[in-house]
Amino acid sequence: MSIHKNITRILLSTVLLFNLSCYSQQMPKGEVVEFGLGIAEDATPALVSRILKANEKPISEIKFEKGTYHFYPDKGFEKFCYISNHGDLMVNTPFPIFNIENLTIDGQGSTFIFHGVMIPFLIDESKNISIKNVSIDWYQSFHSEGLIVANDEVNKTFDMQISDEYPYDIRNGELFFIKEYYQHTIGQSILFDPKRKAISFDTESYTNITTKSKSTTTNNLDNIKYKYEYDKRDVGYKNIGIENRVTVKELKPGLLRVYGHTKKMLPVGHILSMKGEQGLNRVSPAFSVKHTNGFNALNVNVHHAGGMGIIAENSANLILDNFNVTPSQGRMVSTTADATHFVGCRGKVVLKNCTFENQLDDASNIHGTYQKIVDVLDEYRIGVRMGHHQQKAFVIGQPNDNLGFVRLSNSFFAYQKATIKSIEYINNRYQIITLNEKLPADVLPGDLVENLDGYPNLLVQNCTIRNNRARGLLISNPVNTVIENNFFSTEMEAILIPVESGHWYESGNAANVVIRDNTFQDCQHGGKDRGVIRFDTDDDNKNIAFKNIEIVDNTFNQFDNLILEVTNLDGLVFKGNTITNTETFPRLHPQNPAFKVKRSKNIKFQNNIYKGKVKNEAVLETDETMSNLKFK
Amino acid sequence: MSIHKNITRILLSTVLLFNLSCYSQQMPKGEVVEFGLGIAEDATPALVSRILKANEKPISEIKFEKGTYHFYPDKGFEKFCYISNHGDLMVNTPFPIFNIENLTIDGQGSTFIFHGVMIPFLIDESKNISIKNVSIDWYQSFHSEGLIVANDEVNKTFDMQISDEYPYDIRNGELFFIKEYYQHTIGQSILFDPKRKAISFDTESYTNITTKSKSTTTNNLDNIKYKYEYDKRDVGYKNIGIENRVTVKELKPGLLRVYGHTKKMLPVGHILSMKGEQGLNRVSPAFSVKHTNGFNALNVNVHHAGGMGIIAENSANLILDNFNVTPSQGRMVSTTADATHFVGCRGKVVLKNCTFENQLDDASNIHGTYQKIVDVLDEYRIGVRMGHHQQKAFVIGQPNDNLGFVRLSNSFFAYQKATIKSIEYINNRYQIITLNEKLPADVLPGDLVENLDGYPNLLVQNCTIRNNRARGLLISNPVNTVIENNFFSTEMEAILIPVESGHWYESGNAANVVIRDNTFQDCQHGGKDRGVIRFDTDDDNKNIAFKNIEIVDNTFNQFDNLILEVTNLDGLVFKGNTITNTETFPRLHPQNPAFKVKRSKNIKFQNNIYKGKVKNEAVLETDETMSNLKFK
């Protein structure tokens, strides 16, 4: 008669334990709650029911009998989630970990299969949360894959075969893939080479599919005025005056012909991964961790997610050990966005013994957030605007954090500091920050603020990063970063160290970065003309952005010439590295040097072994600021 | 230097008063806060700032210097709003009236102009809130209007002229109207006759524009399985397998030709109102009132809203006096949905001395909510599902309310009652209700629950209801309803009294309804074959749905025959009414009687004067249940 009664009966005995860990003095008594396979058909309601009672009836551990569990959103616990670098949405979770301390979730080798838009682990305002011994997957993926079976360079079409796994419809020539509780268009796309199970060599010549073009007809759009700055890239605006360029026709069920693509026609035998429109296509990260001190993931496999493997914000002390993002079920793609991503995190951030492969964005991205001062309200208060639509609602810090005031035209570093007294949340684009000290006398609307305390001690160790779209590591961290003994084979930069302000509003000019004992194998094979390791500022700005960098004892086995690009950097030691040219792919940019250095100082090359194809002094290209620099 | 400092200076003196009203013993001291025209450029931040402090610094009254004030969403206070019969969205307001008691907002004759998606008055968990002497309008409307200037029945096209007020673009043949912070397609549409400034006669022959048709290509959609019931009409599903049928071409700027419409081509000189897709086009009601006891609106004009004039939910004692929904700025349309709407409201609901005209849905709709039992969890607990996507997150009642258990196949009335102990909100489609008493022994998944206490004493008096789309009053109220001395001229029924379960899940089988001294002028002119007053059940069900109805001393001046349709009713007195046939429009359904009665009992016609065109015994049509009934 009752679903819940059955579930309750099936639950294994619940054992009350005194927690005997080394923290036993601080830790509350908590139950060890064990779930058996009786709930496997939809484990969501049983988990929600028990976890929502955790405040009155604490839990120290949730254990699962080893097996496969399904999770549906229909009876999941709902929360509106603003998640950095994802879409913002009302979403359901089976694990509503809010205001919980000292909880371990042990899958004991189980696989959790999710259905539709949901966030498996939603962790907020918590402390010492551990997840271990579990694999996470989705029944239907948030992306779709098509095998290229023919192309026609004369008529500019290509054909793809869509397997039964990916139901679709075509509406006025536009292709939609339909899933349980979700749908997407072609949108963002990239090629995979099934022989290598990696991003196709030179995919940039073929993808993205050029799905959009300008509308031919608009009328009086200039009559629409906005009183305040607005974000033309946000979902509500970016489609104005834009229409579909590409049309799709079904030749027979499952076989589609694509017209209107303006790059090279796609090569037969490769697989096109399609994940829908930017702004709509990141709805289900596997882990969302916010305002949490102490998060451990051990022996966790994330086979898929409609977004990132883990996105952590405003949290501290996060350790991922043998946390692997890797595809399943014959799919080319694992997660549809970054494997891991850390915004405004502090304390320790550790990635060790992990594999990050086949995801559709970086293996990791570590940064803070710039917010723009739009109102100087009085001597202590500023109104700030969130610049990027994927940072909506981000709260920049907590009381007594050091806020830096930045004017990028003058310097990438803060011109003054002050501490936060309180933050009043008005809406997702506007907050009012009150300071303990007076504002800088010369503060101006347009200046940025960043949280100088919101960066971590970062360690990336013994990880394998390969076969994914985009970068390996994207580091904007002025504290300390050690990247050692990893393997990289990425389609763009293995390591990108940027400062930028105007687009992503991701803060953090990197300093104290050690990159040692890594192997870089044929990176940048997607086709972009960039280095394997690249320092970059997006402004034509001569100020120093990066300080105190060591790149030591690494091996670069690279099919193309360019190894390292340096700009706006003060203090680099590049020492003991070995560089070879492989024959894995043809060189795409044979005119390049191996090293490009500009607008920098205190750069040293020492004891490196260069066995690449660039001859003699062409190995190093510098601008006038470093004209005496030599490669050694 | 500071916007807020300027605003603060411009505020008129803030006067602390002892509140001297008759409730003075219970009421806290509160400030009278006066705002001057210095904040008129964007009044939002000053209001948000002060109202958010109301809990620590109570306000008894907010007064505005008479003038025109603009309100922008950019610095409005944000809340995620589930609003019955609207879209659900994260939205901003300048008036965040949450947990506030005894507050009066007096515009003193001011006009408030809103920009984009925002909710002017967002009132929740409050008590005794009064709004008076204010006109509400939007700078740009949430609908768009086009003047029909040509049509071609041979080639099946019509042309419309779009004024500069309505910027647009065309994307792959689909027309989008672009506004500040908003855009919409043709979507739901209806014709207005500018000579009458009312819905065009027989608009049903022309509209809606038939914008959609089935996609020709779908593949493997049947492979998508849902474990639980899902709502195919919800925004995320309803476009699957559907494409645009209508295409639009620009002949010259502002002049558009529309192809593919399958009803009659639109008549030249009429105005087509377009408001975009159902499910996306109700985002900004003027007033949202929830969980509030005591709401008064006096001398309020709502000239426009992207949704309803007022939507009240789970509230009590609401009085609208001289609350007028009426268009401005030469627009045909006032609000884009109902003028007023009350869901689960109790105590008194009064509409008096109001004008409701030119809105795109009913003048008022009063009902409760059915929720479907999907899980019987134990002897005291049920899991319920919200049936309709515009009822998401609706909480059916409060502790100790009487819940009725309904099985519509047996009866429209509850087969048993029990009182609510608590409700656990899981997500917008699923809640768990715990009862004080045991569940009915024979309760079954699929049964419905309704809140028997969530209906009001309703009075609609001295109101003018005209020129709008849809009904006048839609009444599903089993308590008491008095409708007296009103004027109706509506495009569909003047008064519709329904019971239905399967589509809208709007509960409430009407009883104790008095309809007296009203004038009904040429209603149902939109073209539907229905009575001016209609009782309706959407199921082919012989059970009694309506009880104790009086229709007395009204005047029906009707261009067509049909006056009254009755079904499933026990106890009707139709007495002292006068019926004439006007010549305002040609009759559309001359074969009809004046009265249709079926599946009913205890029906009396007395002392009516019939001067209409139907001859003799054809005036009244009955089924076999009432074969002896005579019209008198």
PDB file of C-alpha atoms in Angstrom, chain A residues 253-352:
ATOM      1  CA  PRO A 253      15.643   7.515 -39.398  1.00  0.00           C
ATOM      2  CA  GLY A 254      18.901   8.087 -37.545  1.00  0.00           C
ATOM      3  CA  LEU A 255      20.743   9.484 -40.571  1.00  0.00           C
ATOM      4  CA  LEU A 256      20.923  13.278 -40.727  1.00  0.00           C
ATOM      5  CA  ARG A 257      22.324  15.679 -43.335  1.00  0.00           C
ATOM      6  CA  VAL A 258      23.590  19.023 -42.040  1.00  0.00           C
ATOM      7  CA  TYR A 259      23.518  22.104 -44.278  1.00  0.00           C
ATOM      8  CA  GLY A 260      25.014  25.557 -43.760  1.00  0.00           C
ATOM      9  CA  HIS A 261      28.166  24.791 -41.788  1.00  0.00           C
ATOM     10  CA  THR A 262      30.834  27.298 -42.835  1.00  0.00           C
ATOM     11  CA  LYS A 263      34.031  25.688 -41.526  1.00  0.00           C
ATOM     12  CA  LYS A 264      35.587  22.581 -43.103  1.00  0.00           C
ATOM     13  CA  MET A 265      33.175  19.682 -43.628  1.00  0.00           C
ATOM     14  CA  LEU A 266      33.620  17.139 -40.854  1.00  0.00           C
ATOM     15  CA  PRO A 267      35.861  14.114 -41.480  1.00  0.00           C
ATOM     16  CA  VAL A 268      34.246  10.698 -41.908  1.00  0.00           C
ATOM     17  CA  GLY A 269      34.772   8.338 -38.994  1.00  0.00           C
ATOM     18  CA  HIS A 270      35.013  11.063 -36.360  1.00  0.00           C
ATOM     19  CA  ILE A 271      32.350  11.640 -33.738  1.00  0.00           C
ATOM     20  CA  LEU A 272      30.673  14.992 -33.200  1.00  0.00           C
ATOM     21  CA  SER A 273      29.796  15.744 -29.602  1.00  0.00           C
ATOM     22  CA  MET A 274      26.941  18.265 -29.274  1.00  0.00           C
ATOM     23  CA  LYS A 275      25.834  19.764 -25.985  1.00  0.00           C
ATOM     24  CA  GLY A 276      23.408  22.601 -26.722  1.00  0.00           C
ATOM     25  CA  GLU A 277      23.502  26.348 -26.219  1.00  0.00           C
ATOM     26  CA  GLN A 278      25.960  28.037 -23.920  1.00  0.00           C
ATOM     27  CA  GLY A 279      24.022  29.381 -20.939  1.00  0.00           C
ATOM     28  CA  LEU A 280      21.515  26.519 -21.050  1.00  0.00           C
ATOM     29  CA  ASN A 281      23.779  23.489 -21.047  1.00  0.00           C
ATOM     30  CA  ARG A 282      25.217  23.333 -17.518  1.00  0.00           C
ATOM     31  CA  VAL A 283      22.415  22.265 -15.231  1.00  0.00           C
ATOM     32  CA  SER A 284      23.589  19.199 -13.340  1.00  0.00           C
ATOM     33  CA  PRO A 285      27.090  19.190 -11.871  1.00  0.00           C
ATOM     34  CA  ALA A 286      27.858  16.012  -9.934  1.00  0.00           C
ATOM     35  CA  PHE A 287      29.023  17.901  -6.824  1.00  0.00           C
ATOM     36  CA  SER A 288      28.173  21.454  -5.819  1.00  0.00           C
ATOM     37  CA  VAL A 289      30.065  22.479  -2.675  1.00  0.00           C
ATOM     38  CA  LYS A 290      29.519  25.929  -1.147  1.00  0.00           C
ATOM     39  CA  HIS A 291      30.530  27.636   2.079  1.00  0.00           C
ATOM     40  CA  THR A 292      31.908  24.378   3.355  1.00  0.00           C
ATOM     41  CA  ASN A 293      35.063  23.799   5.385  1.00  0.00           C
ATOM     42  CA  GLY A 294      36.447  20.330   4.809  1.00  0.00           C
ATOM     43  CA  PHE A 295      35.417  18.277   1.826  1.00  0.00           C
ATOM     44  CA  ASN A 296      37.015  14.953   0.941  1.00  0.00           C
ATOM     45  CA  ALA A 297      36.317  12.786  -2.043  1.00  0.00           C
ATOM     46  CA  LEU A 298      38.142   9.461  -2.108  1.00  0.00           C
ATOM     47  CA  ASN A 299      37.791   6.776  -4.770  1.00  0.00           C
ATOM     48  CA  VAL A 300      35.027   8.539  -6.643  1.00  0.00           C
ATOM     49  CA  ASN A 301      34.323   8.091 -10.358  1.00  0.00           C
ATOM     50  CA  VAL A 302      32.259  10.675 -12.170  1.00  0.00           C
ATOM     51  CA  HIS A 303      31.322   9.108 -15.500  1.00  0.00           C
ATOM     52  CA  HIS A 304      29.068  11.909 -16.604  1.00  0.00           C
ATOM     53  CA  ALA A 305      27.439  15.148 -15.475  1.00  0.00           C
ATOM     54  CA  GLY A 306      25.506  17.904 -17.219  1.00  0.00           C
ATOM     55  CA  GLY A 307      28.062  20.420 -16.080  1.00  0.00           C
ATOM     56  CA  MET A 308      31.169  19.960 -13.951  1.00  0.00           C
ATOM     57  CA  GLY A 309      32.383  17.006 -11.942  1.00  0.00           C
ATOM     58  CA  ILE A 310      32.752  19.271  -8.957  1.00  0.00           C
ATOM     59  CA  ILE A 311      32.216  22.999  -8.581  1.00  0.00           C
ATOM     60  CA  ALA A 312      33.336  24.366  -5.210  1.00  0.00           C
ATOM     61  CA  GLU A 313      32.701  27.954  -4.135  1.00  0.00           C
ATOM     62  CA  ASN A 314      33.721  29.914  -1.056  1.00  0.00           C
ATOM     63  CA  SER A 315      34.910  26.745   0.606  1.00  0.00           C
ATOM     64  CA  ALA A 316      38.083  25.623   2.354  1.00  0.00           C
ATOM     65  CA  ASN A 317      40.210  22.506   2.603  1.00  0.00           C
ATOM     66  CA  LEU A 318      39.055  20.342  -0.257  1.00  0.00           C
ATOM     67  CA  ILE A 319      40.906  17.123  -1.010  1.00  0.00           C
ATOM     68  CA  LEU A 320      40.153  14.992  -4.050  1.00  0.00           C
ATOM     69  CA  ASP A 321      42.081  11.728  -3.974  1.00  0.00           C
ATOM     70  CA  ASN A 322      41.526   9.191  -6.741  1.00  0.00           C
ATOM     71  CA  PHE A 323      38.617  11.337  -7.951  1.00  0.00           C
ATOM     72  CA  ASN A 324      38.273  10.332 -11.573  1.00  0.00           C
ATOM     73  CA  VAL A 325      36.282  11.964 -14.321  1.00  0.00           C
ATOM     74  CA  THR A 326      36.103   9.371 -17.065  1.00  0.00           C
ATOM     75  CA  PRO A 327      33.431   8.339 -19.580  1.00  0.00           C
ATOM     76  CA  SER A 328      31.331   5.172 -19.501  1.00  0.00           C
ATOM     77  CA  GLN A 329      28.834   3.299 -21.672  1.00  0.00           C
ATOM     78  CA  GLY A 330      30.970   3.747 -24.802  1.00  0.00           C
ATOM     79  CA  ARG A 331      30.500   7.518 -24.735  1.00  0.00           C
ATOM     80  CA  MET A 332      33.319   9.781 -25.969  1.00  0.00           C
ATOM     81  CA  VAL A 333      32.398  12.395 -23.342  1.00  0.00           C
ATOM     82  CA  SER A 334      32.552  12.308 -19.559  1.00  0.00           C
ATOM     83  CA  THR A 335      31.342  15.568 -17.957  1.00  0.00           C
ATOM     84  CA  THR A 336      30.015  18.288 -20.266  1.00  0.00           C
ATOM     85  CA  ALA A 337      32.055  21.004 -18.528  1.00  0.00           C
ATOM     86  CA  ASP A 338      35.178  21.161 -16.339  1.00  0.00           C
ATOM     87  CA  ALA A 339      36.174  18.097 -14.350  1.00  0.00           C
ATOM     88  CA  THR A 340      36.813  20.323 -11.306  1.00  0.00           C
ATOM     89  CA  HIS A 341      36.499  24.047 -10.626  1.00  0.00           C
ATOM     90  CA  PHE A 342      37.239  26.109  -7.517  1.00  0.00           C
ATOM     91  CA  VAL A 343      36.055  29.696  -7.024  1.00  0.00           C
ATOM     92  CA  GLY A 344      37.055  31.743  -4.009  1.00  0.00           C
ATOM     93  CA  CYS A 345      38.340  28.685  -2.152  1.00  0.00           C
ATOM     94  CA  ARG A 346      40.963  28.904   0.588  1.00  0.00           C
ATOM     95  CA  GLY A 347      42.988  26.678   2.867  1.00  0.00           C
ATOM     96  CA  LYS A 348      44.187  23.572   1.050  1.00  0.00           C
ATOM     97  CA  VAL A 349      42.950  22.470  -2.342  1.00  0.00           C
ATOM     98  CA  VAL A 350      44.463  19.129  -3.308  1.00  0.00           C
ATOM     99  CA  LEU A 351      43.981  17.056  -6.453  1.00  0.00           C
ATOM    100  CA  LYS A 352      46.006  13.860  -6.222  1.00  0.00           C
TER     101      LYS A 352
END
